[in-house]
Amino acid sequence: MIHKTWENNETVKRIKCVHNNAEKFVVDNVLTPGKIYDVKNESEEFYFVIDDSGRMGGFYKHYFEEKE
C-alpha cells in the first residue's frame, strides 16, 4: 500500500520537464515544459512526480532533464 503515502515521501531530486510531446500517451495536460518537478520515487524507466493535477504520476524519463 505504498501508493497511499507516496505523495508524502521525501523529495529524491528535482527535475525539469523538457517536453510533453508523447507519441502514445496524453501527458500535455499534466506536464508543463520548463516547470521543475520534485521526484518522489524513481525506477529504471520512470520518474514518479506530483504532476500538474496534484496527483502522483509515473512518467518516462525522456520528458525530463536532471537539475545539477
Coordinates of N, CA, C and O in Angstrom, one line a residue:
M1 N 0.8 -1.2 0.0 CA 0.0 0.0 0.0 C 0.9 1.3 0.0 O 0.5 2.3 0.5
I2 N 2.1 1.1 -0.5 CA 3.0 2.3 -0.6 C 2.4 3.4 -1.4 O 2.7 4.6 -1.1
H3 N 1.5 3.2 -2.3 CA 1.0 4.2 -3.2 C 0.1 5.2 -2.4 O -0.1 6.3 -2.8
K4 N -0.3 4.8 -1.2 CA -1.1 5.8 -0.4 C -0.3 6.8 0.3 O -0.8 7.8 0.8
T5 N 1.0 6.6 0.4 CA 1.9 7.6 1.1 C 3.0 8.2 0.2 O 3.8 9.0 0.7
W6 N 3.0 7.8 -1.0 CA 4.0 8.3 -2.0 C 4.1 9.9 -2.0 O 5.1 10.4 -2.0
E7 N 2.9 10.5 -2.0 CA 2.9 12.0 -2.1 C 3.6 12.6 -0.9 O 4.1 13.8 -1.0
N8 N 3.7 11.9 0.2 CA 4.3 12.5 1.4 C 5.8 12.1 1.5 O 6.5 12.5 2.5
N9 N 6.3 11.3 0.6 CA 7.7 10.9 0.6 C 8.6 12.0 0.5 O 8.3 13.1 -0.1
E10 N 9.8 11.9 1.0 CA 10.8 12.9 0.9 C 11.2 13.0 -0.6 O 11.3 12.1 -1.4
T11 N 11.5 14.3 -1.0 CA 11.9 14.5 -2.4 C 13.3 13.9 -2.6 O 14.3 14.2 -1.9
V12 N 13.5 13.1 -3.7 CA 14.7 12.5 -4.0 C 15.7 13.5 -4.7 O 16.8 13.6 -4.5
K13 N 15.1 14.2 -5.7 CA 15.8 15.2 -6.5 C 14.8 16.0 -7.3 O 13.6 15.7 -7.2
R14 N 15.3 17.0 -7.9 CA 14.4 17.9 -8.7 C 14.8 17.8 -10.2 O 16.0 17.7 -10.5
I15 N 13.8 17.7 -11.0 CA 14.0 17.6 -12.5 C 13.2 18.6 -13.2 O 12.2 19.1 -12.7
K16 N 13.6 18.9 -14.4 CA 12.9 19.9 -15.3 C 12.3 19.2 -16.4 O 12.9 18.4 -17.1
C17 N 11.0 19.5 -16.7 CA 10.3 18.9 -17.8 C 10.8 19.7 -19.1 O 10.8 20.9 -19.2
V18 N 11.3 18.9 -20.1 CA 11.8 19.5 -21.3 C 10.8 19.4 -22.5 O 10.9 20.2 -23.4
H19 N 9.9 18.5 -22.4 CA 8.8 18.5 -23.4 C 7.6 17.6 -22.9 O 7.8 16.9 -22.0
N20 N 6.5 17.8 -23.6 CA 5.3 16.9 -23.2 C 4.7 16.4 -24.5 O 3.5 16.2 -24.6
N21 N 5.5 16.1 -25.5 CA 5.1 15.6 -26.8 C 5.2 14.1 -26.8 O 6.2 13.5 -27.0
A22 N 4.1 13.4 -26.4 CA 4.0 12.0 -26.3 C 3.4 11.4 -27.5 O 2.5 11.9 -28.1
E23 N 4.0 10.3 -27.9 CA 3.5 9.6 -29.1 C 2.3 8.7 -28.7 O 1.4 8.5 -29.5
K24 N 2.4 8.1 -27.5 CA 1.5 7.1 -27.2 C 0.4 7.5 -26.1 O -0.7 7.1 -26.1
F25 N 0.9 8.4 -25.2 CA 0.1 8.7 -24.0 C -0.2 10.2 -24.0 O 0.5 11.0 -24.6
V26 N -1.3 10.6 -23.3 CA -1.6 12.0 -23.2 C -1.0 12.6 -21.9 O -1.4 12.2 -20.8
V27 N 0.1 13.4 -22.1 CA 0.7 14.0 -21.0 C 0.7 15.5 -21.0 O 1.1 16.2 -20.1
D28 N 0.3 16.1 -22.1 CA 0.3 17.5 -22.3 C -0.6 18.3 -21.3 O -0.5 19.5 -21.1
N29 N -1.6 17.6 -20.7 CA -2.4 18.2 -19.7 C -2.0 18.0 -18.3 O -2.6 18.6 -17.4
V30 N -0.9 17.3 -18.1 CA -0.4 17.1 -16.7 C 1.1 17.5 -16.5 O 1.6 17.5 -15.4
L31 N 1.8 17.7 -17.6 CA 3.2 18.2 -17.5 C 3.4 19.5 -18.3 O 2.8 19.7 -19.4
T32 N 4.1 20.4 -17.7 CA 4.4 21.7 -18.3 C 5.9 21.8 -18.7 O 6.7 21.8 -17.7
P33 N 6.2 22.0 -19.9 CA 7.7 22.2 -20.3 C 8.2 23.4 -19.6 O 7.6 24.4 -19.5
G34 N 9.4 23.2 -19.0 CA 10.1 24.3 -18.3 C 9.8 24.3 -16.8 O 10.5 25.0 -16.0
K35 N 8.8 23.6 -16.4 CA 8.5 23.5 -14.9 C 9.4 22.5 -14.2 O 9.8 21.5 -14.8
I36 N 9.7 22.8 -13.0 CA 10.5 21.9 -12.1 C 9.6 21.1 -11.3 O 8.7 21.6 -10.7
Y37 N 9.9 19.8 -11.3 CA 9.1 18.8 -10.5 C 10.0 18.1 -9.5 O 11.2 17.9 -9.7
D38 N 9.4 17.8 -8.3 CA 10.1 17.0 -7.3 C 9.9 15.6 -7.5 O 8.7 15.1 -7.7
V39 N 11.0 14.8 -7.6 CA 10.9 13.4 -7.8 C 10.7 12.7 -6.4 O 11.4 12.9 -5.5
K40 N 9.6 11.9 -6.3 CA 9.3 11.3 -5.1 C 9.8 9.8 -5.1 O 10.0 9.2 -4.0
N41 N 9.9 9.2 -6.3 CA 10.4 7.9 -6.4 C 10.9 7.8 -7.8 O 10.5 8.5 -8.7
E42 N 11.8 6.8 -8.1 CA 12.4 6.6 -9.4 C 12.6 5.1 -9.7 O 12.9 4.4 -8.8
S43 N 12.4 4.7 -10.9 CA 12.7 3.4 -11.3 C 13.7 3.5 -12.5 O 14.1 4.6 -12.8
E44 N 14.0 2.4 -13.1 CA 14.9 2.4 -14.2 C 14.4 3.2 -15.4 O 15.2 3.9 -16.1
E45 N 13.1 3.2 -15.6 CA 12.5 3.8 -16.8 C 11.6 5.0 -16.5 O 11.4 5.8 -17.4
F46 N 11.2 5.2 -15.2 CA 10.2 6.2 -14.9 C 10.7 7.1 -13.7 O 11.4 6.7 -12.8
Y47 N 10.2 8.4 -13.8 CA 10.2 9.2 -12.6 C 8.8 9.3 -12.1 O 7.8 9.4 -12.9
F48 N 8.6 9.3 -10.8 CA 7.3 9.4 -10.1 C 7.3 10.8 -9.5 O 8.1 11.1 -8.5
V49 N 6.4 11.7 -10.0 CA 6.4 13.1 -9.6 C 4.9 13.4 -9.3 O 4.0 12.8 -9.8
I50 N 4.7 14.5 -8.6 CA 3.4 15.1 -8.4 C 3.2 16.0 -9.6 O 3.9 17.0 -9.7
D51 N 2.3 15.6 -10.5 CA 2.1 16.4 -11.7 C 1.2 17.6 -11.5 O 0.8 17.9 -10.4
D52 N 0.8 18.2 -12.6 CA 0.0 19.5 -12.6 C -1.4 19.3 -12.1 O -2.1 20.2 -11.7
S53 N -1.9 18.0 -12.0 CA -3.2 17.7 -11.5 C -3.2 17.6 -10.0 O -4.2 17.5 -9.3
G54 N -1.9 17.6 -9.4 CA -1.8 17.4 -8.0 C -1.7 16.0 -7.5 O -1.7 15.7 -6.3
R55 N -1.7 15.1 -8.4 CA -1.6 13.7 -8.1 C -0.3 13.1 -8.5 O 0.4 13.6 -9.4
M56 N 0.1 12.0 -7.9 CA 1.3 11.3 -8.3 C 1.2 10.6 -9.6 O 0.2 10.0 -9.9
G57 N 2.2 10.8 -10.5 CA 2.2 10.1 -11.8 C 3.5 9.6 -12.1 O 4.6 10.2 -11.7
G58 N 3.6 8.5 -12.9 CA 4.9 8.0 -13.3 C 5.0 8.3 -14.8 O 4.1 8.1 -15.6
F59 N 6.2 8.9 -15.1 CA 6.4 9.4 -16.5 C 7.8 8.9 -17.0 O 8.7 8.8 -16.2
Y60 N 7.8 8.6 -18.3 CA 9.1 8.2 -18.9 C 10.2 9.3 -18.6 O 9.9 10.5 -18.6
K61 N 11.4 8.9 -18.4 CA 12.5 9.8 -18.1 C 12.8 10.8 -19.2 O 13.4 11.8 -19.0
H62 N 12.5 10.4 -20.5 CA 12.9 11.3 -21.6 C 12.1 12.6 -21.6 O 12.4 13.5 -22.4
Y63 N 11.1 12.7 -20.8 CA 10.3 14.0 -20.7 C 11.1 15.0 -19.9 O 10.7 16.2 -19.8
F64 N 12.1 14.6 -19.2 CA 12.8 15.5 -18.2 C 14.3 15.5 -18.4 O 14.9 14.7 -19.1
E65 N 14.9 16.5 -17.8 CA 16.4 16.6 -17.6 C 16.6 16.8 -16.2 O 15.9 17.5 -15.5
E66 N 17.7 16.2 -15.7 CA 18.1 16.4 -14.3 C 18.7 17.7 -14.0 O 19.5 18.2 -14.8
K67 N 18.3 18.3 -12.9 CA 18.9 19.6 -12.5 C 20.3 19.3 -11.8 O 20.4 18.3 -11.1
E68 N 21.2 20.2 -12.0 CA 22.5 20.0 -11.4 C 22.6 20.5 -10.0 O 21.9 21.3 -9.6

